[in-house]
Amino acid sequence: MSESTLPEIKTVGVIGAGQMGSGIAHVCALAGLKVLVSDISEAQLEKGVASIGHNLDRQIKKGLISEADKSAVLDRISTGTSHDIFGDCDIVIEAATENEEIKRSIFKELCQHLRDDAIIASNTSSISITRLASNTDRPGRFIGMHFMNPVPLMQLVELIRGIATDEDTFASVKQFTDKLGKNAVAAEDFPAFIVNRILLPMINEAVYTLYEGVGSVEAIDTAMRLGANHPMGPLELADFIGLDTCLAVMYVLYEGLADSKYRPCPLLVKYVEAGWVGRKSGRGFYDYSGDKPVPTR
Ligand SMILES: NC(=O)c1ccc[n+]([C@@H]2O[C@H](COP(=O)([O-])OP(=O)(O)OC[C@H]3O[C@@H](n4cnc5c(N)ncnc54)[C@H](O)[C@@H]3O)[C@@H](O)[C@H]2O)c1
């Protein structure tokens, strides 16, 4: 089937109203699509919709959109705590916590609510698309769609075919990605795909550098900003991504590639065990409780 004859994606479901799910809902609604978002709690959904409102305000301040656009975007988004809201969706994008068991149980429950031709996409940062797809009733209509954080700002979406993903699914999702104004790059189904295969070992190495006392949080981040011209230091970036997500990706690399070079740094493990998972919890390598982030080491 050629791209132009593919059915257009008009209604989008999003599972998870965290950093990524709310960002994905934002860009889909801004592209004129109807969006339904689910999460496990009403409180999380309210938080997600509030963060979309806040990010739309930032776009208004920058002159990118108008007040009228903001209310139109918010009107196109509805929420619910059950998967039965997804009955009319052309695609459902899963952006729940980076944990294979959680994702598997979501997909198992989700399929019965979907149209037979609906596509399921996972925004996983690292988990095998083939394995996740095999837990559904539609491996051919399953794909990896890895958005970058923050979704409204970042241009890239990695598209990952599982072994069973059919070409129509890939073409439809490529067309949909174009419609969102994003650039798609195809990545093969290897642990952590392209961006995180390269980025996360660098972040993990930055945590080792801190752990071994080579530099302080501030020294490491300043060194990489000024010495390697990175827009953010690696520890600042880790806090932004979420240390729980960073650790989960390192485990997928470590176990999936069976190579000790991907061993998660014990300090990263300890921070996650302490609940210091970065910006979203108020503390990671920086403390975010005051006006300005303060390094913790
Ligand atoms: N943070 C990043 O930089 C980034 C970038 C790209 C992809 N991702 C991926 O996106 C996904 C979400 O990451 P995030 O940063 O938004 O995490 P997050 O912790 O901000 O949000 C996760 C959300 O999933 C919800 N959730 C958990 N179990 C659920 C369930 N059973 N049903 C519905 N919702 C459920 C949680 O309540 C929470 O709102 C992960 O797979 C992650 O690897 C993250």
Short mmCIF file of C-alpha atoms and ligand atoms in Angstrom, two decimals:
data_model
loop_
_atom_site.label_atom_id
_atom_site.label_comp_id
_atom_site.label_asym_id
_atom_site.label_seq_id
_atom_site.Cartn_x
_atom_site.Cartn_y
_atom_site.Cartn_z
CA MET A 1 0.00 0.00 0.00
CA SER A 2 1.41 3.44 -0.87
CA GLU A 3 1.57 6.12 1.84
CA SER A 4 -1.17 8.23 0.24
CA THR A 5 -3.76 5.41 0.38
CA LEU A 6 -3.13 4.66 4.05
CA PRO A 7 -6.00 5.43 6.41
CA GLU A 8 -5.25 8.69 8.20
CA ILE A 9 -4.65 8.63 11.96
CA LYS A 10 -7.21 11.03 13.47
CA THR A 11 -7.86 9.76 16.99
CA VAL A 12 -4.97 9.01 19.33
CA GLY A 13 -4.92 7.26 22.69
CA VAL A 14 -2.10 7.85 25.18
CA ILE A 15 -1.46 5.60 28.19
CA GLY A 16 0.35 7.34 31.05
CA ALA A 17 0.03 11.05 31.86
CA GLY A 18 3.59 11.52 33.15
CA GLN A 19 6.28 13.67 31.51
CA MET A 20 6.18 11.82 28.21
CA GLY A 21 2.48 10.95 27.97
CA SER A 22 1.45 14.54 28.59
CA GLY A 23 4.01 15.78 26.04
CA ILE A 24 2.75 13.30 23.42
CA ALA A 25 -0.88 14.31 24.10
CA HIS A 26 0.17 17.98 23.75
CA VAL A 27 1.77 17.60 20.30
CA CYS A 28 -1.01 15.35 18.97
CA ALA A 29 -3.75 17.78 20.05
CA LEU A 30 -1.75 20.72 18.67
CA ALA A 31 -1.65 18.88 15.32
CA GLY A 32 -5.48 18.90 15.35
CA LEU A 33 -6.04 15.30 16.45
CA LYS A 34 -8.54 14.07 19.01
CA VAL A 35 -6.64 12.71 22.03
CA LEU A 36 -7.69 10.40 24.89
CA VAL A 37 -5.33 9.98 27.83
CA SER A 38 -5.45 7.35 30.57
CA ASP A 39 -3.52 6.90 33.80
CA ILE A 40 -3.94 4.86 36.95
CA SER A 41 -5.26 7.78 39.00
CA GLU A 42 -7.40 10.88 38.48
CA ALA A 43 -4.78 12.89 40.40
CA GLN A 44 -2.07 11.89 37.90
CA LEU A 45 -4.37 12.81 35.00
CA GLU A 46 -5.07 16.24 36.53
CA LYS A 47 -1.34 16.78 37.00
CA GLY A 48 -0.70 15.77 33.37
CA VAL A 49 -3.37 18.09 31.94
CA ALA A 50 -2.11 20.95 34.17
CA SER A 51 1.40 20.44 32.81
CA ILE A 52 0.07 20.56 29.22
CA GLY A 53 -1.63 23.89 30.08
CA HIS A 54 1.61 25.20 31.57
CA ASN A 55 3.64 24.17 28.50
CA LEU A 56 1.04 25.70 26.14
CA ASP A 57 1.42 28.96 28.13
CA ARG A 58 5.16 28.83 27.45
CA GLN A 59 4.43 28.46 23.72
CA ILE A 60 2.06 31.47 23.90
CA LYS A 61 4.78 33.55 25.61
CA LYS A 62 7.18 32.64 22.80
CA GLY A 63 4.57 33.76 20.24
CA LEU A 64 4.30 30.26 18.76
CA ILE A 65 0.58 29.80 19.42
CA SER A 66 -2.41 31.96 20.48
CA GLU A 67 -4.73 31.80 23.51
CA ALA A 68 -7.41 30.44 21.12
CA ASP A 69 -5.04 27.64 20.04
CA LYS A 70 -4.50 26.76 23.70
CA SER A 71 -8.20 26.34 24.43
CA ALA A 72 -8.72 24.39 21.17
CA VAL A 73 -5.86 22.04 22.14
CA LEU A 74 -7.25 21.48 25.65
CA ASP A 75 -10.75 20.89 24.21
CA ARG A 76 -9.39 18.12 22.00
CA ILE A 77 -7.99 16.21 25.03
CA SER A 78 -10.14 14.01 27.25
CA THR A 79 -9.07 11.66 30.02
CA GLY A 80 -10.14 8.50 31.86
CA THR A 81 -8.78 5.83 34.17
CA SER A 82 -10.03 2.88 32.10
CA HIS A 83 -8.91 1.53 28.72
CA ASP A 84 -12.50 1.51 27.48
CA ILE A 85 -11.99 5.14 26.36
CA PHE A 86 -9.78 3.85 23.51
CA GLY A 87 -12.54 2.10 21.49
CA ASP A 88 -12.43 4.65 18.61
CA CYS A 89 -8.67 5.16 18.48
CA ASP A 90 -6.66 4.66 15.30
CA ILE A 91 -3.49 4.37 17.41
CA VAL A 92 -2.77 4.03 21.13
CA ILE A 93 0.66 5.16 22.32
CA GLU A 94 1.79 3.60 25.59
CA ALA A 95 3.95 5.93 27.73
CA ALA A 96 3.66 4.30 31.17
CA THR A 97 6.51 3.63 33.61
CA GLU A 98 9.61 1.94 32.09
CA ASN A 99 8.91 -1.51 33.55
CA GLU A 100 8.29 -4.53 31.33
CA GLU A 101 5.79 -6.18 33.71
CA ILE A 102 3.70 -2.99 33.90
CA LYS A 103 3.73 -2.59 30.10
CA ARG A 104 2.84 -6.26 29.51
CA SER A 105 -0.14 -6.10 31.86
CA ILE A 106 -1.31 -2.87 30.18
CA PHE A 107 -1.18 -4.44 26.68
CA LYS A 108 -2.94 -7.60 27.81
CA GLU A 109 -5.86 -5.60 29.18
CA LEU A 110 -5.84 -2.97 26.40
CA CYS A 111 -6.30 -5.19 23.31
CA GLN A 112 -9.90 -6.21 24.10
CA HIS A 113 -10.95 -2.52 24.01
CA LEU A 114 -9.43 -1.69 20.60
CA ARG A 115 -10.68 -1.88 17.03
CA ASP A 116 -9.04 -4.78 15.17
CA ASP A 117 -7.18 -2.39 12.88
CA ALA A 118 -5.93 -0.07 15.65
CA ILE A 119 -2.16 0.31 15.95
CA ILE A 120 -0.38 0.01 19.31
CA ALA A 121 2.86 1.97 19.74
CA SER A 122 5.14 1.86 22.76
CA ASN A 123 7.25 4.86 23.78
CA THR A 124 9.61 2.56 25.68
CA SER A 125 13.17 3.88 25.93
CA SER A 126 14.77 0.48 25.76
CA ILE A 127 12.56 -2.62 25.99
CA SER A 128 12.33 -5.08 23.06
CA ILE A 129 9.45 -4.16 20.74
CA THR A 130 9.31 -7.77 19.50
CA ARG A 131 8.83 -9.04 23.05
CA LEU A 132 6.20 -6.42 23.95
CA ALA A 133 4.36 -7.08 20.65
CA SER A 134 4.26 -10.82 21.28
CA ASN A 135 2.17 -10.13 24.37
CA THR A 136 -0.62 -8.60 22.25
CA ASP A 137 -3.19 -9.95 19.77
CA ARG A 138 -1.62 -7.83 16.96
CA PRO A 139 2.19 -8.11 16.59
CA GLY A 140 1.83 -6.87 12.98
CA ARG A 141 0.11 -3.67 14.16
CA PHE A 142 2.63 -3.02 16.96
CA ILE A 143 5.59 -0.62 16.72
CA GLY A 144 8.07 1.35 18.84
CA MET A 145 7.53 5.11 18.69
CA HIS A 146 10.22 6.68 20.85
CA PHE A 147 9.61 10.38 21.40
CA MET A 148 12.26 12.56 23.05
CA ASN A 149 11.84 14.68 26.18
CA PRO A 150 10.50 17.43 26.23
CA VAL A 151 8.19 16.25 23.45
CA PRO A 152 6.92 19.70 22.31
CA LEU A 153 10.53 20.85 21.75
CA MET A 154 12.43 17.81 20.52
CA GLN A 155 12.39 17.05 16.80
CA LEU A 156 13.20 13.35 16.77
CA VAL A 157 11.02 10.26 16.97
CA GLU A 158 12.76 6.88 16.65
CA LEU A 159 10.53 4.34 14.89
CA ILE A 160 11.32 0.74 15.79
CA ARG A 161 9.92 -2.25 13.91
CA GLY A 162 9.54 -5.47 15.88
CA ILE A 163 10.25 -8.63 13.90
CA ALA A 164 6.51 -8.96 13.09
CA THR A 165 5.66 -5.28 12.46
CA ASP A 166 4.04 -5.03 9.02
CA GLU A 167 5.00 -2.43 6.44
CA ASP A 168 1.57 -0.70 6.46
CA THR A 169 1.95 -0.12 10.19
CA PHE A 170 5.40 1.39 9.71
CA ALA A 171 4.19 3.58 6.82
CA SER A 172 1.09 4.78 8.74
CA VAL A 173 3.16 5.68 11.79
CA LYS A 174 5.78 7.43 9.64
CA GLN A 175 3.00 9.50 8.02
CA PHE A 176 1.57 10.26 11.48
CA THR A 177 5.03 11.33 12.76
CA ASP A 178 5.36 13.70 9.78
CA LYS A 179 1.95 15.16 10.59
CA LEU A 180 3.14 15.94 14.13
CA GLY A 181 5.97 17.96 12.57
CA LYS A 182 8.62 15.54 13.89
CA ASN A 183 11.51 13.86 12.10
CA ALA A 184 11.45 10.06 12.09
CA VAL A 185 14.56 7.89 12.17
CA ALA A 186 14.26 4.11 11.81
CA ALA A 187 16.11 2.09 14.45
CA GLU A 188 16.42 -1.68 14.65
CA ASP A 189 14.99 -3.56 17.62
CA PHE A 190 18.16 -3.79 19.76
CA PRO A 191 18.24 -2.84 23.46
CA ALA A 192 17.75 0.95 23.88
CA PHE A 193 17.69 1.50 20.07
CA ILE A 194 19.98 4.35 18.84
CA VAL A 195 19.72 7.44 21.07
CA ASN A 196 19.70 5.72 24.46
CA ARG A 197 22.28 3.09 23.42
CA ILE A 198 24.69 6.01 23.07
CA LEU A 199 23.33 8.53 25.61
CA LEU A 200 22.67 6.37 28.68
CA PRO A 201 26.13 4.78 28.95
CA MET A 202 27.51 8.35 28.87
CA ILE A 203 25.17 9.39 31.70
CA ASN A 204 26.05 6.20 33.65
CA GLU A 205 29.75 7.03 33.17
CA ALA A 206 29.11 10.55 34.51
CA VAL A 207 27.57 8.97 37.64
CA TYR A 208 30.68 6.72 37.99
CA THR A 209 32.81 9.84 37.67
CA LEU A 210 30.87 11.36 40.59
CA TYR A 211 30.94 8.07 42.56
CA GLU A 212 34.72 7.77 42.23
CA GLY A 213 35.21 11.41 43.25
CA VAL A 214 36.74 12.50 39.96
CA GLY A 215 34.59 15.64 40.14
CA SER A 216 31.64 17.18 41.96
CA VAL A 217 28.15 17.38 40.40
CA GLU A 218 28.85 20.96 39.38
CA ALA A 219 32.34 20.18 38.02
CA ILE A 220 31.10 17.24 35.92
CA ASP A 221 28.18 19.18 34.43
CA THR A 222 30.25 22.32 33.80
CA ALA A 223 33.02 20.25 32.23
CA MET A 224 30.66 18.60 29.75
CA ARG A 225 28.77 21.81 28.97
CA LEU A 226 31.88 23.90 28.33
CA GLY A 227 34.30 21.17 27.29
CA ALA A 228 32.10 19.09 25.02
CA ASN A 229 29.60 21.83 24.14
CA HIS A 230 26.65 19.81 25.45
CA PRO A 231 23.58 22.01 26.08
CA MET A 232 23.05 20.34 29.49
CA GLY A 233 25.46 18.53 31.81
CA PRO A 234 24.96 14.73 31.97
CA LEU A 235 23.80 14.75 35.63
CA GLU A 236 21.38 17.61 34.99
CA LEU A 237 20.11 15.62 32.00
CA ALA A 238 19.79 12.44 34.11
CA ASP A 239 17.61 14.35 36.61
CA PHE A 240 15.54 15.65 33.72
CA ILE A 241 15.00 12.19 32.20
CA GLY A 242 14.30 10.62 35.64
CA LEU A 243 16.89 8.48 37.42
CA ASP A 244 14.41 5.56 37.59
CA THR A 245 14.12 5.62 33.79
CA CYS A 246 17.93 5.93 33.40
CA LEU A 247 18.48 2.93 35.69
CA ALA A 248 15.81 0.87 33.92
CA VAL A 249 17.49 1.54 30.56
CA MET A 250 20.93 0.56 31.95
CA TYR A 251 19.50 -2.75 33.20
CA VAL A 252 17.99 -3.43 29.76
CA LEU A 253 21.40 -2.74 28.14
CA TYR A 254 23.28 -4.80 30.76
CA GLU A 255 20.98 -7.78 30.52
CA GLY A 256 20.07 -7.50 26.83
CA LEU A 257 23.64 -7.19 25.57
CA ALA A 258 25.21 -9.31 28.35
CA ASP A 259 28.21 -7.00 28.55
CA SER A 260 29.68 -5.73 31.84
CA LYS A 261 30.44 -2.35 30.27
CA TYR A 262 26.75 -1.48 30.80
CA ARG A 263 26.81 -2.23 34.59
CA PRO A 264 24.65 0.44 36.29
CA CYS A 265 26.68 2.64 38.66
CA PRO A 266 25.94 1.67 42.33
CA LEU A 267 25.37 5.36 43.13
CA LEU A 268 22.60 5.53 40.49
CA VAL A 269 21.02 2.43 42.07
CA LYS A 270 21.24 4.03 45.54
CA TYR A 271 19.64 7.31 44.44
CA VAL A 272 16.72 5.42 42.90
CA GLU A 273 16.36 3.27 46.04
CA ALA A 274 16.23 6.48 48.09
CA GLY A 275 13.42 7.80 45.88
CA TRP A 276 15.75 10.58 44.65
CA VAL A 277 14.70 10.13 41.02
CA GLY A 278 15.34 13.65 39.73
CA ARG A 279 13.22 16.68 38.93
CA LYS A 280 9.90 14.85 39.08
CA SER A 281 10.51 13.91 42.75
CA GLY A 282 12.15 17.24 43.75
CA ARG A 283 15.59 15.69 44.26
CA GLY A 284 18.17 13.81 42.22
CA PHE A 285 21.75 14.92 41.63
CA TYR A 286 20.34 18.40 42.32
CA ASP A 287 17.86 19.53 44.98
CA TYR A 288 14.91 21.34 43.33
CA SER A 289 13.14 22.52 46.49
CA GLY A 290 14.40 26.12 46.25
CA ASP A 291 14.36 28.75 43.50
CA LYS A 292 17.48 27.35 41.88
CA PRO A 293 18.67 23.71 41.61
CA VAL A 294 21.41 23.03 44.20
CA PRO A 295 23.97 20.22 43.63
CA THR A 296 23.69 17.46 46.26
CA ARG A 297 27.37 16.39 46.09
N1 LIG B 1 11.77 10.67 30.62
C1 LIG B 1 12.33 10.64 29.42
O1 LIG B 1 13.24 11.43 29.12
C2 LIG B 1 11.83 9.67 28.39
C3 LIG B 1 12.16 9.88 27.05
C4 LIG B 1 11.66 9.00 26.08
C5 LIG B 1 10.88 7.91 26.46
N2 LIG B 1 10.59 7.72 27.79
C6 LIG B 1 9.74 6.57 28.15
O2 LIG B 1 8.41 7.02 28.31
C7 LIG B 1 7.76 6.20 29.29
C8 LIG B 1 7.21 7.09 30.40
O3 LIG B 1 8.27 7.82 30.98
P1 LIG B 1 8.01 9.18 31.79
O4 LIG B 1 9.31 9.88 31.87
O5 LIG B 1 6.82 9.87 31.24
O6 LIG B 1 7.66 8.59 33.25
P2 LIG B 1 6.76 9.24 34.39
O7 LIG B 1 7.17 8.57 35.64
O8 LIG B 1 6.79 10.73 34.31
O9 LIG B 1 5.27 8.80 33.95
C9 LIG B 1 4.83 7.48 33.93
C10 LIG B 1 3.32 7.51 34.08
O10 LIG B 1 2.82 6.19 33.87
C11 LIG B 1 1.73 6.01 34.74
N3 LIG B 1 1.42 4.61 34.88
C12 LIG B 1 2.07 3.66 35.60
N4 LIG B 1 1.42 2.47 35.49
C13 LIG B 1 0.35 2.69 34.66
C14 LIG B 1 -0.71 1.87 34.19
N5 LIG B 1 -0.78 0.59 34.52
N6 LIG B 1 -1.63 2.43 33.37
C15 LIG B 1 -1.56 3.73 33.03
N7 LIG B 1 -0.59 4.56 33.48
C16 LIG B 1 0.35 4.05 34.28
C17 LIG B 1 2.21 6.68 36.04
O11 LIG B 1 1.10 6.96 36.90
C18 LIG B 1 2.85 7.95 35.48
O12 LIG B 1 1.92 9.01 35.34
C19 LIG B 1 8.79 5.18 29.76
O13 LIG B 1 8.64 4.00 28.99
C20 LIG B 1 10.09 5.87 29.45
O14 LIG B 1 11.16 4.99 29.27
C21 LIG B 1 11.03 8.58 28.75
#
